[in-house]
Tab-separated table of C-alpha atoms (C1' of nucleotides) in Angstrom:
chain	number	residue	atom	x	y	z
A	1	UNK	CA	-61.194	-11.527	-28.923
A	2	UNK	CA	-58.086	-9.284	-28.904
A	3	UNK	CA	-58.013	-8.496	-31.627
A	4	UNK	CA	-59.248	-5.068	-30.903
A	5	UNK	CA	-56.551	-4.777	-28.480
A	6	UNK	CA	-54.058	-6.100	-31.157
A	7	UNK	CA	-55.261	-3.696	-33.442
A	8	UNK	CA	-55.242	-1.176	-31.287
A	9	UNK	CA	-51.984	-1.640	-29.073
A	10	UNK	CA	-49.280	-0.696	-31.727
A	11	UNK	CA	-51.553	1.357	-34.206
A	12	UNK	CA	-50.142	3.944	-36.755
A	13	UNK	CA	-46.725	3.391	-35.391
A	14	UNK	CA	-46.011	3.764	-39.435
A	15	UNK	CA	-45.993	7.759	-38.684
A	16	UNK	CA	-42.629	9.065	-38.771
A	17	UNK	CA	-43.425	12.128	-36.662
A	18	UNK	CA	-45.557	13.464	-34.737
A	19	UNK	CA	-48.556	14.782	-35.708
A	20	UNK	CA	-48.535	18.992	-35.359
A	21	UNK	CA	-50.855	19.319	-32.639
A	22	UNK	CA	-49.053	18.777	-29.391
A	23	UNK	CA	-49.842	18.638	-26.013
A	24	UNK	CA	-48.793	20.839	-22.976
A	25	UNK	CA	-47.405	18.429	-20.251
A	26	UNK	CA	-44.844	19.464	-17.270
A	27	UNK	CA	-41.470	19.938	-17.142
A	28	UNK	CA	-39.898	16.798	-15.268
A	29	UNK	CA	-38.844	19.942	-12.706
A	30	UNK	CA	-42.543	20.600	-12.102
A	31	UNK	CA	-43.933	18.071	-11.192
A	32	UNK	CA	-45.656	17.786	-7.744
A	33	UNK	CA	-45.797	14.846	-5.412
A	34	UNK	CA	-48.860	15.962	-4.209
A	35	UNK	CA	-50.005	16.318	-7.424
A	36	UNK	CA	-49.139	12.534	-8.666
A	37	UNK	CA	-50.991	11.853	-5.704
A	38	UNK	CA	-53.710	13.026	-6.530
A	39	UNK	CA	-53.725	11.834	-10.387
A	40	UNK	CA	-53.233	8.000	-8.902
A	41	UNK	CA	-55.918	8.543	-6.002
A	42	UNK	CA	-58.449	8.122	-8.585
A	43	UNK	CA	-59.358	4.112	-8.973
A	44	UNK	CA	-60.087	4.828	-12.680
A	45	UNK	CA	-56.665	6.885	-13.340
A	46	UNK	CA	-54.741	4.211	-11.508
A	47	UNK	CA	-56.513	1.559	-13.372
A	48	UNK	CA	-54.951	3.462	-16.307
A	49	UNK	CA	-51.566	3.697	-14.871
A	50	UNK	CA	-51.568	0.219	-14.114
A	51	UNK	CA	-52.201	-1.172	-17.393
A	52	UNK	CA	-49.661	0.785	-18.913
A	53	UNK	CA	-47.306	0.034	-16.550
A	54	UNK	CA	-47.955	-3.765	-17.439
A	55	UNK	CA	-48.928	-3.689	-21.184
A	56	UNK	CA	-46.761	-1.831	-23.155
A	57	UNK	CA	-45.536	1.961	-23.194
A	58	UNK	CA	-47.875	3.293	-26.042
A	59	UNK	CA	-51.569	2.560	-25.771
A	60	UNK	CA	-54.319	4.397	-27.386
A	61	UNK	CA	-56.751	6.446	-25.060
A	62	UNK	CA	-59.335	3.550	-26.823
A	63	UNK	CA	-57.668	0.841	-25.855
A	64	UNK	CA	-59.100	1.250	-22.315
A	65	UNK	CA	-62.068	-0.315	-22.103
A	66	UNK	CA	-63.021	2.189	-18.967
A	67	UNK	CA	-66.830	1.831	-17.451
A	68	UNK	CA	-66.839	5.520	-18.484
A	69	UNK	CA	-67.726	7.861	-21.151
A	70	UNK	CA	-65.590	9.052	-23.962
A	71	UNK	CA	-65.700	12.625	-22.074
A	72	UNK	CA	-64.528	11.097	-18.683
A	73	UNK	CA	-62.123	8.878	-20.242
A	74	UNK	CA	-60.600	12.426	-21.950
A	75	UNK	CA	-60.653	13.988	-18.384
A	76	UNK	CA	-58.820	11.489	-16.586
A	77	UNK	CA	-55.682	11.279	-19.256
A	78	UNK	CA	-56.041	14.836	-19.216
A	79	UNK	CA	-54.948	14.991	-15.313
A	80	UNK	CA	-52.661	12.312	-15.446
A	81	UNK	CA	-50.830	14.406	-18.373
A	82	UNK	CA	-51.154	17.605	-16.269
A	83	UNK	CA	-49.830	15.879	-13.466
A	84	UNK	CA	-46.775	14.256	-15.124
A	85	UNK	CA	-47.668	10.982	-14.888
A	86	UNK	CA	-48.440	9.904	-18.225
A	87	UNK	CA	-47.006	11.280	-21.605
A	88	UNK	CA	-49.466	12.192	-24.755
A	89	UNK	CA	-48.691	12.113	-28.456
A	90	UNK	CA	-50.899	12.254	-31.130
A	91	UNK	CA	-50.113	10.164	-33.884
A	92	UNK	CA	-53.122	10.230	-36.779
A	93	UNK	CA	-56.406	9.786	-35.060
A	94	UNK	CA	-54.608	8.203	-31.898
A	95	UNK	CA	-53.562	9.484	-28.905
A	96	UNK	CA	-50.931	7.637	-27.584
A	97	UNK	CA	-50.250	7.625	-23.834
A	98	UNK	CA	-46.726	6.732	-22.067
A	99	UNK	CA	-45.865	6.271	-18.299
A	100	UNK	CA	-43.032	9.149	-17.871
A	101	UNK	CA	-41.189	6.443	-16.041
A	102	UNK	CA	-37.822	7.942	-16.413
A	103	UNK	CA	-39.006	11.751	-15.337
A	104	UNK	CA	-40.379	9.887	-11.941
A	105	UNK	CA	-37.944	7.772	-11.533
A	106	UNK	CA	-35.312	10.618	-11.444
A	107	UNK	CA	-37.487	12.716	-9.466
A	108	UNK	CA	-38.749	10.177	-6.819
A	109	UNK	CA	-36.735	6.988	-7.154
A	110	UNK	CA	-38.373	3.920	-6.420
A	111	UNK	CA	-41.796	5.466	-5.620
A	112	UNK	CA	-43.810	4.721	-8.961
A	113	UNK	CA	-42.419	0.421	-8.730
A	114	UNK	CA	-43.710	1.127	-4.659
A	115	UNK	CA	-46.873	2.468	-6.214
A	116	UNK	CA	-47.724	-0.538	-8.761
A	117	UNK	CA	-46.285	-2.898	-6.088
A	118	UNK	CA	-49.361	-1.753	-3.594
A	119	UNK	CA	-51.535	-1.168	-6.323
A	120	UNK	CA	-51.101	-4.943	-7.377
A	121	UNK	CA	-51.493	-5.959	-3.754
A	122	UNK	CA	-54.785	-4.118	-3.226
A	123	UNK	CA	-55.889	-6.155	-6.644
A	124	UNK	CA	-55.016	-9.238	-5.344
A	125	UNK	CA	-56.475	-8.794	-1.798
A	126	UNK	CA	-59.753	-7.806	-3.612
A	127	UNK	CA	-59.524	-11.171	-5.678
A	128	UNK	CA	-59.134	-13.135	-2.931
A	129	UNK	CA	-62.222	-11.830	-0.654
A	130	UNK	CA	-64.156	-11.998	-4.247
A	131	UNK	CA	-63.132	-16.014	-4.418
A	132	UNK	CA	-64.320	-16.625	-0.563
B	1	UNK	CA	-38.115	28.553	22.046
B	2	UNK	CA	-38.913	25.000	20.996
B	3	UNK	CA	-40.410	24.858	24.885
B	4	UNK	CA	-43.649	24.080	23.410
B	5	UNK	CA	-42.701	21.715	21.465
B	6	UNK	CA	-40.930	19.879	24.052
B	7	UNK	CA	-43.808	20.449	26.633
B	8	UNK	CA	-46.465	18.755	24.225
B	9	UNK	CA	-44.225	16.319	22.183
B	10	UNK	CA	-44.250	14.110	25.138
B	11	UNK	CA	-47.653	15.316	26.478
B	12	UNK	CA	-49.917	13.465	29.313
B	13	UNK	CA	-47.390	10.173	28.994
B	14	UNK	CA	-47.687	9.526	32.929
B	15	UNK	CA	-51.638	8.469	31.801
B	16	UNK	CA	-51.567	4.863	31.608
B	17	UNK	CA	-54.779	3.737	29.824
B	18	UNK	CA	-56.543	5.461	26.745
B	19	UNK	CA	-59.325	7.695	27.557
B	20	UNK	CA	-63.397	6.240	27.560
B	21	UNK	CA	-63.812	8.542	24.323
B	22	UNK	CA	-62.211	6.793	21.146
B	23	UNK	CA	-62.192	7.182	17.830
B	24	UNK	CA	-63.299	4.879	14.775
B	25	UNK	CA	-60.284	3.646	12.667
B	26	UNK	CA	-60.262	1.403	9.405
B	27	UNK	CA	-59.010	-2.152	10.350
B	28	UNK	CA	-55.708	-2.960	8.091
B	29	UNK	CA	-57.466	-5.344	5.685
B	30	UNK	CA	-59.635	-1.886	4.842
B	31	UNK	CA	-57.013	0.416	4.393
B	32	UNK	CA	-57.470	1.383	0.319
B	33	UNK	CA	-54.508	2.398	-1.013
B	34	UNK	CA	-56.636	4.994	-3.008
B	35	UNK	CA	-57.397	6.645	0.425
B	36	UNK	CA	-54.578	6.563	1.448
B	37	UNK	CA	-52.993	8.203	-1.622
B	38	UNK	CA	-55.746	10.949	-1.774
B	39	UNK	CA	-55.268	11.909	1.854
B	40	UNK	CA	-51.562	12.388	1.343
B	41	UNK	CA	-52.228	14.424	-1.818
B	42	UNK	CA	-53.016	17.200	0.214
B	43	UNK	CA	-50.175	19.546	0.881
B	44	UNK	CA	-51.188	20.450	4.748
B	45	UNK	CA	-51.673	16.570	5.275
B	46	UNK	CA	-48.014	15.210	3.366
B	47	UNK	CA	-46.557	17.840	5.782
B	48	UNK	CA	-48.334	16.575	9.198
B	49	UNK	CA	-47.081	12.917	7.630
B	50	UNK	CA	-43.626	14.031	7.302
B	51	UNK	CA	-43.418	15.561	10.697
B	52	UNK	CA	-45.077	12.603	12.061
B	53	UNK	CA	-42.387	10.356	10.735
B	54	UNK	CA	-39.660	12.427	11.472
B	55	UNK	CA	-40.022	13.484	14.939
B	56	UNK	CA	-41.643	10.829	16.598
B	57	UNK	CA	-44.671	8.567	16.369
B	58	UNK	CA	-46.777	9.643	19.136
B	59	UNK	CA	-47.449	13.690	18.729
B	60	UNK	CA	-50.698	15.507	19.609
B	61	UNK	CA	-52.621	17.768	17.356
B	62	UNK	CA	-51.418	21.110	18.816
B	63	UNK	CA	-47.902	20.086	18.337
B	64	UNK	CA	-48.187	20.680	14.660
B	65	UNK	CA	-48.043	24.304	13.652
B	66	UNK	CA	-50.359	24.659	10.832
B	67	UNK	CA	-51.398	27.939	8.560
B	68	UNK	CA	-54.798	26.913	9.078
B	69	UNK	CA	-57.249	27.182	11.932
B	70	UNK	CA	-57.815	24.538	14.553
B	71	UNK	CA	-61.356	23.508	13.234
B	72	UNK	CA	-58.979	22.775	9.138
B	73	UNK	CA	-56.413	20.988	11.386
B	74	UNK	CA	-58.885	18.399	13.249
B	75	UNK	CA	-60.722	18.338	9.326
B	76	UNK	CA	-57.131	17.153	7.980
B	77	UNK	CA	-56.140	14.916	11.360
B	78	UNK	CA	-59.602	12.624	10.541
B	79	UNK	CA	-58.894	11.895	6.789
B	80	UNK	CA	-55.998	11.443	7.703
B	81	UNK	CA	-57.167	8.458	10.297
B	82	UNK	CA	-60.323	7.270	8.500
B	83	UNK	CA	-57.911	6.719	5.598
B	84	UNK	CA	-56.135	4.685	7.786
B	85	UNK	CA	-52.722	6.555	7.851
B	86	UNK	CA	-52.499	7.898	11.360
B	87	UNK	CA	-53.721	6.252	14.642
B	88	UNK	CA	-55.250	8.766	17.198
B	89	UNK	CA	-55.854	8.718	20.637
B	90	UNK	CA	-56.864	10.630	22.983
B	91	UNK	CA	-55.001	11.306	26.397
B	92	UNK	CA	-56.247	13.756	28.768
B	93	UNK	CA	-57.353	16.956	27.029
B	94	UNK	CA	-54.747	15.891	23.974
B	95	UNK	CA	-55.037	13.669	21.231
B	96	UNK	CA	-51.845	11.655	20.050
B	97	UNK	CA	-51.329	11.043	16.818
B	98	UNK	CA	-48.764	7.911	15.039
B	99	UNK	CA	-48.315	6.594	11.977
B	100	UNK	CA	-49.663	3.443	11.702
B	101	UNK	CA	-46.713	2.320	10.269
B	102	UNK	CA	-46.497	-1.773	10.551
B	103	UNK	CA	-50.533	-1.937	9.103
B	104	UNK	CA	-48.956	0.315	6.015
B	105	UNK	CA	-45.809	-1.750	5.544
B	106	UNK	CA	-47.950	-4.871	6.502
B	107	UNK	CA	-50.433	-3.955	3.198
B	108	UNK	CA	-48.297	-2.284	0.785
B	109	UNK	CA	-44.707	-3.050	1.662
B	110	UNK	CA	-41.902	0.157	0.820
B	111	UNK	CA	-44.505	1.739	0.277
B	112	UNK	CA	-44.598	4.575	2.819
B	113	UNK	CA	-40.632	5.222	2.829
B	114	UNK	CA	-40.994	5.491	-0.752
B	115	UNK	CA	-43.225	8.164	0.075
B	116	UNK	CA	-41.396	9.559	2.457
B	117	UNK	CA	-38.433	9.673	0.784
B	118	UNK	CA	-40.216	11.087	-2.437
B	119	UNK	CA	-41.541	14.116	-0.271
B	120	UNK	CA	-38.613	14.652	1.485
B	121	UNK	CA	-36.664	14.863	-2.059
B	122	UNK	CA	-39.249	17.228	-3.304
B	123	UNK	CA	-38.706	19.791	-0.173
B	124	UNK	CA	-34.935	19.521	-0.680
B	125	UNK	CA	-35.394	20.720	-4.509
B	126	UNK	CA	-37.956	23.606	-3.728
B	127	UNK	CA	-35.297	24.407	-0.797
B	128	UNK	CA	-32.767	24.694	-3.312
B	129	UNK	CA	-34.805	26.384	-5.818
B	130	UNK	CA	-35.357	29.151	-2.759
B	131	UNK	CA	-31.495	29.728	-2.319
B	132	UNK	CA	-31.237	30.201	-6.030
C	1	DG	C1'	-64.559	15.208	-51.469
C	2	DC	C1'	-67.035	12.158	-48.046
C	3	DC	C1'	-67.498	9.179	-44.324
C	4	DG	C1'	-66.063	6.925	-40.182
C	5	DT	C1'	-63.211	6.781	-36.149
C	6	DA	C1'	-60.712	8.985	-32.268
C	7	DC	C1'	-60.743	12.365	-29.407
C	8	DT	C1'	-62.031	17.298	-27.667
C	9	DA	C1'	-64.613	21.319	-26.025
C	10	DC	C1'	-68.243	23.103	-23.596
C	11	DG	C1'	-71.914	23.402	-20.429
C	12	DA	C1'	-74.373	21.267	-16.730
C	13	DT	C1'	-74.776	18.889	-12.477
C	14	DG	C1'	-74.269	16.697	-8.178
C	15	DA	C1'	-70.847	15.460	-4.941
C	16	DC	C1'	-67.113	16.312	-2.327
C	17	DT	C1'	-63.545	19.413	0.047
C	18	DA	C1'	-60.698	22.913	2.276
C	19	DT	C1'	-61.494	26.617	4.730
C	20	DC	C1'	-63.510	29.541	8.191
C	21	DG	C1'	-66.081	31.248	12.577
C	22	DT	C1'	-68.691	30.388	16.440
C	23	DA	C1'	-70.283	27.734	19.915
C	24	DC	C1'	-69.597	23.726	22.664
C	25	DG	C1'	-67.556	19.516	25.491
C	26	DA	C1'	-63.902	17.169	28.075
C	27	DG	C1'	-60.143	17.072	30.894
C	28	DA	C1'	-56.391	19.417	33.956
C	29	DC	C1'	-55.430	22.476	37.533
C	30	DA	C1'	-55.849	26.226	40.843
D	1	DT	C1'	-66.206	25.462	41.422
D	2	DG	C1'	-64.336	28.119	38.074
D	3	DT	C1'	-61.021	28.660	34.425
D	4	DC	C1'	-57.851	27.424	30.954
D	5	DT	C1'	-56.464	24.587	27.078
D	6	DC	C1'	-57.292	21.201	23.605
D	7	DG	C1'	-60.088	19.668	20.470
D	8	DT	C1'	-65.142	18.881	18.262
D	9	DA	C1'	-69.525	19.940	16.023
D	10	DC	C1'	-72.123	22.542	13.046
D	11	DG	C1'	-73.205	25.639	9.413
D	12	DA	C1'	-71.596	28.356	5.643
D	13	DT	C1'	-68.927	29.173	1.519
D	14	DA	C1'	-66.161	29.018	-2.298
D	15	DG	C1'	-63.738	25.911	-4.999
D	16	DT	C1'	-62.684	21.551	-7.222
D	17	DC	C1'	-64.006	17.243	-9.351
D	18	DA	C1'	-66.085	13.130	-11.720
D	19	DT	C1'	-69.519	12.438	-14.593
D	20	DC	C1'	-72.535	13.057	-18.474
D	21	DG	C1'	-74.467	14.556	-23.219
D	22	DT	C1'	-74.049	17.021	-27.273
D	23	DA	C1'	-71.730	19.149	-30.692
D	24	DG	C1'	-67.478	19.693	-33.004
D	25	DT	C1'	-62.453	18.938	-34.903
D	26	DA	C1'	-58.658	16.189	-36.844
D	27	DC	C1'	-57.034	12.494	-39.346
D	28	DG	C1'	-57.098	8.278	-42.392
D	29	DG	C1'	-59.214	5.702	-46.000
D	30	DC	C1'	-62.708	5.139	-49.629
DNA sequence: GCCGTACTACGATGACTATCGTACGAGACA
DNA sequence: TGTCTCGTACGATAGTCATCGTAGTACGGC
């Protein structure tokens, strides 16, 4: 039953190099605050941010399994990239997304571990109410 | 020259109880940390949250001087309670604004200094940026 | 070369938002 | 009572955003 996220969680990692098409993404210098903000104010983006935070540092865009459309799903890794949270390579058909954990780090120490810290909190406050 | 600042920073403090009129708040337990994350994405709002931690916890709306008008500033001062990040009340002819500090550490522990201190990092770089 | 998979681009749409101006209410003070 | 200040309410507006569907591109494998 994981097997999709087996198959999924380390693909093409045979590729050398990357693939020719890359992606614009900010210097560590520009990134905003108020724009990481932003990216993680979205419950579906900091779904996304969470999981990679927890499952690994290179996950396809389709290893989500997001309650969203293909589209959507583009748009939100789209402004997590622009924002600087995440990283994006293509490598063959797969886009693989990284947390830029050392570009935030250096920028605003301890703030992304604060982040997933409440982040897991919230999740686990929500579990409880949800098991009476 | 900081006489206004002075007379309002400590405004209408001889009142002892809270005005009849008050405002609706988010208990702590409702406090999302997406709310709170998307109110302090907004640049006019990090900066009222900055001052407010900085220079006091009980300041009133007029104290801040904001680039926008006074109907943007009360617009900014509720999300920034109905999120639950601020408390406001209202004494005299004034509303006082705090941080609601112990809910915020209470939910999402280092959270808000990390914040803080992220912010505060950020306007230290574009300060240095400006002195070339 | 052909097909399937992964992802994108584009246009549309409904919702929200930051901003303003004007008009109003509530309290302090003469 | 009148007046001043502080802040609100309301309507308007321009902009952003999350979402979708459809059509299209890029790559890997047959």
């Amino acid at each position: 039953m994981n097997s999709l996220k087996a198959r999924l969680k380390g693909a093409a990692v045979t590729s050398p190099a990357v693939s020719s098409r890359d992606l614009p993404h900010p210097e560590s210098a520009e990134i905003r605050l108020e724009s990481v903000l932003h990216a993680l104010s979205d419950p579906m983006r900091l779904r996304i941010v969470r999981e990679l935070a927890a499952d690994g540092d290179e996950l396809s865009c389709s290893y989500f399994d997001l309650p969203v459309t293909k589209s959507t799903t583009t748009h939100h890794f789209r402004v997590l990239r622009e924002s600087g949270v995440i990283r994006q390579v293509y490598r063959g058909t797969a886009k693989m997304n990284g947390l830029r954990r050392d570009d935030l780090d250096g920028l605003f120490p301890g703030l992304l571990d604060a982040l997933l810290d409440a982040a897991a909190r919230q999740a686990a406050r929500v579990r409880d109410l949800g098991d009476g």
